[in-house]
Short mmCIF file of C-alpha atoms and ligand atoms in Angstrom, two decimals:
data_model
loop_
_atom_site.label_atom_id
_atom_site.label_comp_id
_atom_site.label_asym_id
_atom_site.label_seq_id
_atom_site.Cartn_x
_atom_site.Cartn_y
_atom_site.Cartn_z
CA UNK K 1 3.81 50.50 114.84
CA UNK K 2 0.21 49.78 113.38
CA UNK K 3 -1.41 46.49 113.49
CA UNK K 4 -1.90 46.40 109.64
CA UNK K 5 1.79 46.65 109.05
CA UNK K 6 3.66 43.72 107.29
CA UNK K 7 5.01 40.94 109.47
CA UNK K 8 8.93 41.49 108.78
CA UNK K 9 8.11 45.42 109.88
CA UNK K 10 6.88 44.15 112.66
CA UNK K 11 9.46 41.75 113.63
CA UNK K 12 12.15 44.39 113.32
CA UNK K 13 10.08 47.45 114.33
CA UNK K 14 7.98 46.35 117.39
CA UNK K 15 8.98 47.27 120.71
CA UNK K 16 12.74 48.32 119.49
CA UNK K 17 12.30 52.24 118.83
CA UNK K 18 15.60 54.20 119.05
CA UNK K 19 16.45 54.30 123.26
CA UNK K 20 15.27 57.34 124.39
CA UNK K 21 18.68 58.13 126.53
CA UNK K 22 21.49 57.81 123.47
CA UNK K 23 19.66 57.07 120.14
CA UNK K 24 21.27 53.68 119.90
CA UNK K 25 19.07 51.92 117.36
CA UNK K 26 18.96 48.46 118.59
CA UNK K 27 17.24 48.03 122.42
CA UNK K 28 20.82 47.99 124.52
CA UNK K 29 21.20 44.92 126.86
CA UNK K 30 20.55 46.31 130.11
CA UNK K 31 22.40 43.32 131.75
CA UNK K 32 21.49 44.72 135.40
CA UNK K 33 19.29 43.19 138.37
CA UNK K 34 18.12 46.27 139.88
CA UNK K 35 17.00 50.20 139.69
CA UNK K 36 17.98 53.24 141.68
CA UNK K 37 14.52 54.41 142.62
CA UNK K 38 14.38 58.16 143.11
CA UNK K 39 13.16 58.39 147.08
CA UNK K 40 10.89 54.85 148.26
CA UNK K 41 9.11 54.14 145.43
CA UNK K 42 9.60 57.04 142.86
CA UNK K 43 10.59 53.70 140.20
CA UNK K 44 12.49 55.45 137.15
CA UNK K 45 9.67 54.10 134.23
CA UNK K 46 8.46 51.53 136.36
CA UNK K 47 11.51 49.65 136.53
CA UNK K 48 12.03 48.06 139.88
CA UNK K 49 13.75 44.55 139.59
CA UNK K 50 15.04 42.42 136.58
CA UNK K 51 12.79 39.40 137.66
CA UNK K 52 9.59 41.53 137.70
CA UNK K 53 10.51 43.79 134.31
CA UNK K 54 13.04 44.48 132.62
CA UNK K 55 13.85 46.81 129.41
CA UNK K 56 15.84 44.11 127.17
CA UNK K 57 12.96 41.18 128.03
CA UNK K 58 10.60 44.19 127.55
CA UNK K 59 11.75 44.69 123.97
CA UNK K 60 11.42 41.07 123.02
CA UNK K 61 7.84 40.52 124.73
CA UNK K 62 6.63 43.66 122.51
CA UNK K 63 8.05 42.41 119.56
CA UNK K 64 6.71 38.86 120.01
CA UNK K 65 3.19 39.91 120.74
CA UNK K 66 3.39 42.20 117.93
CA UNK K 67 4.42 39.38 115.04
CA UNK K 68 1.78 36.69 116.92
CA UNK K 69 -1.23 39.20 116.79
CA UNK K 70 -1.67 39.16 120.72
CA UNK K 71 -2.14 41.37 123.45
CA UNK K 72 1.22 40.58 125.40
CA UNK K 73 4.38 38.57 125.41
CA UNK K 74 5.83 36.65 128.07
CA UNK K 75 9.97 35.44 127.56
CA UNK K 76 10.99 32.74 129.67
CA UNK K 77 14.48 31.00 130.21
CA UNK K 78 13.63 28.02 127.92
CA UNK K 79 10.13 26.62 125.90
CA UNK K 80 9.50 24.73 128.82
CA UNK K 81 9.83 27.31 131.45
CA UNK K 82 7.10 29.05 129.37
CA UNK K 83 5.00 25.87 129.46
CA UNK K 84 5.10 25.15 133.23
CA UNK K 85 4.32 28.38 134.00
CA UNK K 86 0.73 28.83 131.47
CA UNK K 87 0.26 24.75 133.04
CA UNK K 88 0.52 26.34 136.81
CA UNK K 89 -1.46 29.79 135.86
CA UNK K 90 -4.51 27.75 134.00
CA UNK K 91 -4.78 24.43 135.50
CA UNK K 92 -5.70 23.91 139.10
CA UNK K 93 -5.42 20.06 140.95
CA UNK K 94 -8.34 17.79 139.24
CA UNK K 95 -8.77 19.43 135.69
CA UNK K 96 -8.07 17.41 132.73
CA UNK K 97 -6.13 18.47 129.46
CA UNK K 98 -6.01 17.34 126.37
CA UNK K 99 -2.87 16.46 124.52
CA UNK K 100 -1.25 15.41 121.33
CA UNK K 101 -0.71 12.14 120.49
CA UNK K 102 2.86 13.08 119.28
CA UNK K 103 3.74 16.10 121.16
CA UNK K 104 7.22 17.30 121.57
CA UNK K 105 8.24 14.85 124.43
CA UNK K 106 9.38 17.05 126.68
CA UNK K 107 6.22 18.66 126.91
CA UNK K 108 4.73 15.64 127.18
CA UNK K 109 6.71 14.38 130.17
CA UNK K 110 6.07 18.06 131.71
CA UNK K 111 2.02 17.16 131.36
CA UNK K 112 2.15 13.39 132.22
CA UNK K 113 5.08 13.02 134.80
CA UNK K 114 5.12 16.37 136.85
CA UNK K 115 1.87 17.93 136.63
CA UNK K 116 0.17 14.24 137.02
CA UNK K 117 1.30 13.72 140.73
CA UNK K 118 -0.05 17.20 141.42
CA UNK K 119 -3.76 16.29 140.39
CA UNK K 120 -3.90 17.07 136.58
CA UNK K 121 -5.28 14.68 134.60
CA UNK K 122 -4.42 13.77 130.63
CA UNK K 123 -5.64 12.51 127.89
CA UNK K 124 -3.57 11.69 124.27
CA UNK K 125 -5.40 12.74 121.36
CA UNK K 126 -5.14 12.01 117.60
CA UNK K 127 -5.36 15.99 116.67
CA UNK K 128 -5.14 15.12 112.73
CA UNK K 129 -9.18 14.10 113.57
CA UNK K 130 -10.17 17.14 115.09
CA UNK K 131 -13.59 15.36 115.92
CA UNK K 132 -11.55 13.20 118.40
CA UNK K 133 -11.09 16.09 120.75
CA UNK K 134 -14.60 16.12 121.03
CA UNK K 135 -14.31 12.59 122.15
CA UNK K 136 -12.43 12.79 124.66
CA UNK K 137 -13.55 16.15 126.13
CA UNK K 138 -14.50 16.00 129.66
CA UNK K 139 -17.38 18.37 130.11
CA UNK K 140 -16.86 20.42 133.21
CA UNK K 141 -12.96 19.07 133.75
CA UNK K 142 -10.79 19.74 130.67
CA UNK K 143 -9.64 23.19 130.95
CA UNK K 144 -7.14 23.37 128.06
CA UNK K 145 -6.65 21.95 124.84
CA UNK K 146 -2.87 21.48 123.74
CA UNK K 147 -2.02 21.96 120.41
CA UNK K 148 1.10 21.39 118.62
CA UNK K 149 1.43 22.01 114.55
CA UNK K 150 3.08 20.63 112.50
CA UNK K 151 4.36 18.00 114.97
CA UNK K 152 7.85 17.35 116.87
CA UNK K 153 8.87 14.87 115.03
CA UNK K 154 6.32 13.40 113.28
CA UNK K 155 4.82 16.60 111.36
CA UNK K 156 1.44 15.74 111.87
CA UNK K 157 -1.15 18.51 111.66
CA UNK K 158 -4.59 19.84 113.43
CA UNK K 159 -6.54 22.39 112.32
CA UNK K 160 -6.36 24.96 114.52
CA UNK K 161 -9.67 26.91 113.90
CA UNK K 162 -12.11 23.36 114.34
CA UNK K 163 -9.88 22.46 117.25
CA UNK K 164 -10.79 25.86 118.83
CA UNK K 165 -14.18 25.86 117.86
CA UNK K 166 -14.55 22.56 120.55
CA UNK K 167 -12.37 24.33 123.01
CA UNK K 168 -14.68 27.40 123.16
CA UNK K 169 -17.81 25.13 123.23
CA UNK K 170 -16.01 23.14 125.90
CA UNK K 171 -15.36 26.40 128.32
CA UNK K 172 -11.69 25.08 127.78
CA UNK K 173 -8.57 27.24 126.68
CA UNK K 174 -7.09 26.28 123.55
CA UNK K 175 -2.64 26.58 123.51
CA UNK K 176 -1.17 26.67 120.26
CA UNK K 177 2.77 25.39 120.31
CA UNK K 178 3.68 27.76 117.32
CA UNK K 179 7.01 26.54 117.45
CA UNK K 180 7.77 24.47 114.27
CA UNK K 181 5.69 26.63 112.24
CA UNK K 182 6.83 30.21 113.75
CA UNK K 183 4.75 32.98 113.48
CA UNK K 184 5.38 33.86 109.87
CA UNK K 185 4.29 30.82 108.81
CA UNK K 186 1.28 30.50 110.87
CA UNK K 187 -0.67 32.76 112.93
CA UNK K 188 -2.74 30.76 115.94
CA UNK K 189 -4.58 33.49 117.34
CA UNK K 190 -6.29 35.01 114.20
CA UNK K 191 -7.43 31.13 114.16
CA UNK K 192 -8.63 31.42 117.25
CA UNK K 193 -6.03 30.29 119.88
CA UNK K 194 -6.05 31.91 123.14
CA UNK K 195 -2.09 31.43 124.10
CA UNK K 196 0.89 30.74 121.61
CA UNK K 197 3.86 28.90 123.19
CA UNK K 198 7.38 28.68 121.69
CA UNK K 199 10.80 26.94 122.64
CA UNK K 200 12.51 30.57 120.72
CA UNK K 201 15.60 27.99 121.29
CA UNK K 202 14.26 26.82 117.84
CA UNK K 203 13.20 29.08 114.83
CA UNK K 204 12.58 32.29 116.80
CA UNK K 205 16.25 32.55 118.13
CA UNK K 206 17.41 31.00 114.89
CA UNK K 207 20.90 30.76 115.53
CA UNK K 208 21.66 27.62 118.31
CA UNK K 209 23.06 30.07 120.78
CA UNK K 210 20.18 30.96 122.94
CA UNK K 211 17.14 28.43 125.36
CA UNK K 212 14.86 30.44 125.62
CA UNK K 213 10.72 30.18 125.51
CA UNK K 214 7.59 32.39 125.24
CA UNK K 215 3.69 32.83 125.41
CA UNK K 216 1.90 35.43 123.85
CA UNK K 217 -1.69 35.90 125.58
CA UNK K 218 -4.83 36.61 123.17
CA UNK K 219 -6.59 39.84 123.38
CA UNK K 220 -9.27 39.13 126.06
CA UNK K 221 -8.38 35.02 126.85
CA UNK K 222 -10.47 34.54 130.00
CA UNK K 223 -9.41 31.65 132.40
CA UNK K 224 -11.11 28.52 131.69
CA UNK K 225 -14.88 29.07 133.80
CA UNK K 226 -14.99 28.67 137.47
CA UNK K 227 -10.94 29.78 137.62
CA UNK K 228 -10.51 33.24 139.53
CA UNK K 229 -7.04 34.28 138.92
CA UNK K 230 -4.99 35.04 141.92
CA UNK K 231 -4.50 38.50 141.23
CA UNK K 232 -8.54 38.31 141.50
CA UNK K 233 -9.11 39.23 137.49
CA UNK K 234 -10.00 36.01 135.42
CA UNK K 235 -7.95 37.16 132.23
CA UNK K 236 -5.08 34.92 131.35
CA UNK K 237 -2.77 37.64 130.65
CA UNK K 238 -3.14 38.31 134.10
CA UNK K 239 -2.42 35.30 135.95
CA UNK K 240 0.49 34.27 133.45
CA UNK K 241 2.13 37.95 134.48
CA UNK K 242 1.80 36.94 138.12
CA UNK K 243 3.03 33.62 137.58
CA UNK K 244 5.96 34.55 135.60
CA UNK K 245 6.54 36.79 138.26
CA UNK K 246 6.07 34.57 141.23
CA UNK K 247 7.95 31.57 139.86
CA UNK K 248 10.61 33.88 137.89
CA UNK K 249 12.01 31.59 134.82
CA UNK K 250 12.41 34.46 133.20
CA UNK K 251 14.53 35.25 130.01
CA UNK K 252 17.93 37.01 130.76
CA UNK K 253 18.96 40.03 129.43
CA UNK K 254 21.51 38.64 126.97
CA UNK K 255 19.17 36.05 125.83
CA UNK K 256 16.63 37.96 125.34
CA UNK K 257 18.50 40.20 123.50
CA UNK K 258 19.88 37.28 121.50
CA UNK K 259 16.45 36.15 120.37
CA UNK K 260 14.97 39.50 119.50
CA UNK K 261 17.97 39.68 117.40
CA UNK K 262 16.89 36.58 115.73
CA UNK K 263 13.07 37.34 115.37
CA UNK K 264 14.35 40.63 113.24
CA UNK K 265 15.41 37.89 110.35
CA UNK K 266 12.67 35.49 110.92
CA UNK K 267 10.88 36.01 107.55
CA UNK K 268 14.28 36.44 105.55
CA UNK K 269 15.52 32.98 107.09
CA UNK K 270 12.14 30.95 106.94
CA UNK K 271 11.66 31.39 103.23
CA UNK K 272 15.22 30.02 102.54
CA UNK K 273 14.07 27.03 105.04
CA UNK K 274 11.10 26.12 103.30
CA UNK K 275 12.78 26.60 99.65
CA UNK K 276 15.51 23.82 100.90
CA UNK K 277 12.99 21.74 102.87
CA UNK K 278 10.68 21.26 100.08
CA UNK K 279 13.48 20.34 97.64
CA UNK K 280 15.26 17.86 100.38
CA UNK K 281 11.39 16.20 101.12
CA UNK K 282 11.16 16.26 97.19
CA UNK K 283 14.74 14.47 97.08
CA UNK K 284 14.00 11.88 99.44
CA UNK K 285 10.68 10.81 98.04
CA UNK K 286 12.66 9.66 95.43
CA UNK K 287 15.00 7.62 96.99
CA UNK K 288 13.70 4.16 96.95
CA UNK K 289 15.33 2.60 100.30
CA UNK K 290 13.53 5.57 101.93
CA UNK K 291 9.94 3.79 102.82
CA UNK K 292 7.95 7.24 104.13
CA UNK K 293 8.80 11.01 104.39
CA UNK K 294 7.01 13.18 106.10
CA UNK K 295 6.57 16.99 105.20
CA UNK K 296 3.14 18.80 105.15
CA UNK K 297 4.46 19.96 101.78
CA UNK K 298 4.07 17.00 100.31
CA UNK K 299 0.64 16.54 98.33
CA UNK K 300 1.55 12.52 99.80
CA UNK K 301 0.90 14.16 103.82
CA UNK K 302 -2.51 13.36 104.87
CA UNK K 303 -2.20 16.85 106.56
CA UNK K 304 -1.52 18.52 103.13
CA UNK K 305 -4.64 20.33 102.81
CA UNK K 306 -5.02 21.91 106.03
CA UNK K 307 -1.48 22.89 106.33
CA UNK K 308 -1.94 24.65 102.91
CA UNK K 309 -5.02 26.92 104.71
CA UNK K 310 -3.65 27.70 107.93
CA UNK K 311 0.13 28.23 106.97
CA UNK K 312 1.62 30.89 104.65
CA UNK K 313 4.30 27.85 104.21
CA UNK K 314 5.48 24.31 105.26
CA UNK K 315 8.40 25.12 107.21
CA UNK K 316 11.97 23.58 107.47
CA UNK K 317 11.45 20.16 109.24
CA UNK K 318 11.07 16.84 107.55
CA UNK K 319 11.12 13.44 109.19
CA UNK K 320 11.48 10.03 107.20
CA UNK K 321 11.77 6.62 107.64
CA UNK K 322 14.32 4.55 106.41
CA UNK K 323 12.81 0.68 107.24
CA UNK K 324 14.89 -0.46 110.77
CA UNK K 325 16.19 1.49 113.47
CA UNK K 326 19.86 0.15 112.67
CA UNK K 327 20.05 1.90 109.02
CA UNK K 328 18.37 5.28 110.77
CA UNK K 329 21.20 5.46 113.14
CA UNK K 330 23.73 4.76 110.19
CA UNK K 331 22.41 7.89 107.87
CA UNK K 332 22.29 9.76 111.37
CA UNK K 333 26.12 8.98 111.84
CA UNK K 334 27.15 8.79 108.63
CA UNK K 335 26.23 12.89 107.57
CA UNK K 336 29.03 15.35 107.32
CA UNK K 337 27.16 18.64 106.57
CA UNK K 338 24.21 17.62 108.49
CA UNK K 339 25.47 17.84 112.15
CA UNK K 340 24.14 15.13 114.70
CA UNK K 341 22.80 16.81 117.17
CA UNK K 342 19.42 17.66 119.15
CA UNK K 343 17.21 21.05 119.04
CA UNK K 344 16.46 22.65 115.28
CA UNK K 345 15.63 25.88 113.51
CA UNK K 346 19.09 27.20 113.13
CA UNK K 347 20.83 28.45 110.20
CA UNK K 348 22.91 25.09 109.79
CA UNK K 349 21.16 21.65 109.16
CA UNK K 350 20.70 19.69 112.14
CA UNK K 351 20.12 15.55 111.96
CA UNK K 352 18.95 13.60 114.76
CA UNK K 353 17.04 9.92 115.66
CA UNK K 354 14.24 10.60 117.73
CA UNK K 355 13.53 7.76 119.37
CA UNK K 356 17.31 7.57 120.94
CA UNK K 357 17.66 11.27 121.19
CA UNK K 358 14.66 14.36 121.58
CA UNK K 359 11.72 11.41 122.02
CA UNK K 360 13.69 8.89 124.30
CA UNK K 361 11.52 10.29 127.40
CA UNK K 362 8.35 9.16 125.59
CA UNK K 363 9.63 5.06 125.20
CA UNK K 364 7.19 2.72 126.21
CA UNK K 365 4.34 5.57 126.33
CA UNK K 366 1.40 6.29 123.42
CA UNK K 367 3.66 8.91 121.92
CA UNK K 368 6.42 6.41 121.53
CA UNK K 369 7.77 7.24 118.13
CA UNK K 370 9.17 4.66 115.30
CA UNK K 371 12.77 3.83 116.04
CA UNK K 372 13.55 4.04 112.17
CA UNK K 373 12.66 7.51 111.82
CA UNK K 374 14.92 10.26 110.91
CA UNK K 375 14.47 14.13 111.48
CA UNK K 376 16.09 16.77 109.92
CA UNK K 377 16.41 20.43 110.54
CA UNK K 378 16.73 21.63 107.20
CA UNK K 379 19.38 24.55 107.26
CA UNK K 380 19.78 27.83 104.85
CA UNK K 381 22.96 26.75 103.35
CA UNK K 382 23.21 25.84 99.59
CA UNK K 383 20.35 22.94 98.85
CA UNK K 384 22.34 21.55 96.62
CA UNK K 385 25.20 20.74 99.12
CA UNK K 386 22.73 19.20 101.37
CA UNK K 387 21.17 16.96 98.85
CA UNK K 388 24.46 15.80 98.10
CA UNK K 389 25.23 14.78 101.55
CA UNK K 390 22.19 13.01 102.28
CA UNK K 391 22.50 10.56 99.09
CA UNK K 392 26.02 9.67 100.42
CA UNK K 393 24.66 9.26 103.89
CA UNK K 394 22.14 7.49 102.30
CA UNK K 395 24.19 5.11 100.45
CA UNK K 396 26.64 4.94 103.18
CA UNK K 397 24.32 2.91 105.48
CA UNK K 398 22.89 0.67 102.85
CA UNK K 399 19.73 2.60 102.37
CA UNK K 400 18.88 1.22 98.62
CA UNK K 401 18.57 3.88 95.76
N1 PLP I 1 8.00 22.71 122.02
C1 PLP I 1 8.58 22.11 120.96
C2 PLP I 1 7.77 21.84 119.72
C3 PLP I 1 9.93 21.76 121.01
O1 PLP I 1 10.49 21.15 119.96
C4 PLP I 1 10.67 22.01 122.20
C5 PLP I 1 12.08 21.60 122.31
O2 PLP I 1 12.59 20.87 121.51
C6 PLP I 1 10.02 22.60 123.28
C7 PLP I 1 8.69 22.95 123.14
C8 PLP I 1 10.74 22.87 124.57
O3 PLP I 1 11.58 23.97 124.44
P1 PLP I 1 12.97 24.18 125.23
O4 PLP I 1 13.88 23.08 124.78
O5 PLP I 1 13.39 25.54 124.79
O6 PLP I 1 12.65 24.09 126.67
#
C-alpha cells in the first residue's frame, strides 16, 4: 500500500495481503485466545494473547488507520468502548472537556454521568459557532475538545479545521466522532484532528450485524501538556495501546472480521446513501405538514457551506420535524419499508424518534432534543420505494401534504 493510493484501494487493500501460511485472500478469522510460543518467550510474530494482539483485529486496525490517514487503529467491542478508553488514556481527575451541544447521547451520558463523579469536568458547546469553543475554553484545564459532525440526530455541523486551530492554541486534544460522516466522506485528521472515534456498529460495519468501535491516533498526537503517559512516552498512540490493553474492550475476532468486511464496500455503499438521502431530504422539503428537515445537503442547513468544504458528501442521515411529538411517533409507527428501530448506517432504512428512543438518556439535560423530530437512516434500496413509503407514512398520521 502507498499513502497516495485511492480511498476504496485502501479500504480493501490495507492490512489484508494474501496470509502468508495458505494464500487465502481475505485475513482468516483467527477465532483463538492464545499462541503456542516456541520455548518462554520465543512469541510466533509477536503473537502472545488475543486481548493484547491479535491477527483478525490486526487486519481491521491497519485498514482503518489506512482509510482515516493516521498512524494506528485501535478496534474496540462497541463506539463506546472506544470512547471510554481515549476518555481514561487523555483525561486525568480535574481536567475539563468540551462537548457538543447535541452529541450522540450516549456519549454524552459517558462524559457527564460516569466520568463526572471521577473528577472530569464538562462543558456543552454550540460547535456550529466555532468561536464559542473559545469561550468556554478553560486555559490550563480543558484537555480535549469533542467533536461530533454532522450531528446524532440533529445534523448540525463544526468546522473541524477552526475548531482545531483553538484546540492546538489551547494545549488541548481535539477528537473527531467520524461516525456519521465515515471516512470517505470526511477525513478529520488531514483537518487537523488528533484522534478519530467511530461506533463501526454504524456506517463502517454497514450491515446491522456487528457493535463494534474504533480510534485511529494522528501521526505524532502528543498528550494534552503536563500528561506523562503511563508507559512514560507522552504520545497518544501510546497510552491508548496501553489502555486498550489494560482495560481490554477489545473487538472480537468475528467482529472484527465482520467490520473489515464492511469497510471493503464503504465507498460503493456511501455513494448510493447520499444519492437516496439527498432525494428523500429533497422529498420531504416539499411536503407541507413537514415544518423543518434537516440535511447538510440542503442549501436551507445553516451548516451547508462548511459541510460542502470539509466533506466529499452529505451522507445518509436526515432528521425532520413534523410539528408535535404525537404525529412523529405516528410516521415512526406507521412505515413499512422503513423499519423502527435504533442504530443506522446499514444497507436497509432505519426510522426512529429520538427523544423516546437513541436521545431518551439526554431528557431534561441541554442536549435534550425536540420530541417531534424524526430520524432516518436512509438505506441503499430503490429511492423510489422509499419515497413512496414515507408519503403514506406521512399521510397516515395526519401529517398535511
Ligand atoms: N457515536 C455516535 C455518533 C453514535 O451514533 C453512537 C451510537 O449510536 C456511538 C458513538 C456509540 O457507539 P456504540 O453504540 O457502537 O457503542
Amino acid at each position: 500500500m502507498t499513502d497516495d493510493q485511492g480511498f476504496a484501494t485502501r479500504a480493501i487493500h490495507a492490512g489484508q495481503e494474501a496470509d502468508p501460511a495458505t494464500g487465502a485472500v481475505v485475513p482468516p478469522i483467527y477465532q483463538v485466545s492464545t499462541y503456542k510460543q516456541d520455548g518462554v518467550g520465543g512469541l510466533r510474530g509477536g503473537w502472545e494473547y488475543s486481548r493484547s494482539g491479535n491477527p483478525t483485529r490486526a487486519a481491521l486496525e491497519a485498514a482503518l488507520a489506512a482509510v482515516e490517514g493516521g498512524a494506528a487503529g485501535f478496534a474496540f467491542s462497541s463506539g463506546l468502548a472506544a470512547e471510554d478508553t481515549l476518555l481514561r488514556a487523555v483525561l486525568r481527575p480535574g481536567d475539563h472537556v468540551i462537548v457538543p451541544n447535541d452529541a450522540y447521547g450516549g456519549t454524552y451520558r459517558l462524559v457527564a454521568r460516569v466520568f463526572g463523579p471521577w473528577g472530569i469536568e464538562h462543558t456543552p458547546v454550540d460547535l456550529s459557532n466555532p468561536d464559542a469553543v473559545l469561550d468556554a475554553i478553560q486555559p490550563g484545564r480543558t484537555k480535549l475538545v469533542w467533536v461530533e459532525t454532522p450531528t446524532n440526530p440533529l445534523l448540525g455541523i463544526a468546522d473541524i479545521a477552526a475548531i482545531a486551530a483553538h484546540a492546538r492554541a489551547a494545549g488541548a486534544l481535539l477528537a473527531v466522532d467520524n461516525t456519521f460522516a465515515t471516512p470517505y466522506l470526511q477525513q478529520p485528521i488531514a483537518l487537523g484532528a488528533d484522534v478519530v472515534v467511530h461506533s463501526t456498529t454504524k456506517y463502517i460495519g454497514g450491515h446491522s450485524d456487528v457493535v463494534g468501535g474504533a480510534l485511529v491516533v494522528a501521526d505524532g498526537a502528543q498528550l494534552p501538556v503536563g500528561l506523562e503517559g503511563p508507559t512514560g512516552t507522552t504520545n497518544v498512540r501510546d497510552a491508548v495501546a496501553f489502555h486498550q490493553n489494560s482495560s481490554g474492550a477489545v473487538a472480537g475476532p468475528f467482529d472484527a472480521w465482520l467490520t473489515l468486511r464492511g469497510l471493503r464496500t464503504l465507498a460503493v455503499r456511501m455513494d448510493r446513501h447520499l444519492a437516496n438521502a439527498a432525494a428523500v431530504a429533497e422529498f420531504l422539503e416539499q411536503w407541507a405538514g413537514v415544518t423543518q428537515v434537516l440535511y447538510p445537503g440542503l442549501e436551507s442547513h445553516p451548516g451547508h457551506e462548511v459541510a460542502a468544504r470539509q466533506m466529499r458528501g452529505f451522507g445518509g442521515m436526515v432528521s425532520f420535524r413534523t410539528g408535535s411529538a404525537d404525529s412523529a411517533v405516528a410516521v415512526c409507527g406507521a412505515t413499512q419499508l422503513f423499519t423502527l428501530a435504533e442504530s443506522l448506517g446499514g444497507v436497509e432504512s432505519l426510522i426512529e424518534h429520538p427523544a423516546r428512543m437513541t436521545h431518551g438518556s439526554v431528557a431534561g439535560t441541554a442536549l435534550e432534543v425536540p420530541d417531534d423530530l424524526v430520524r432516518l437512516s436512509v438505506g441503499i434500496e430503490d429511492v423510489d420505494d422509499l419515497v413512496a413509503d414515507l408519503a403514506q407514512a406521512l399521510d397516515a398520521a395526519g401529517v398535511g401534504r
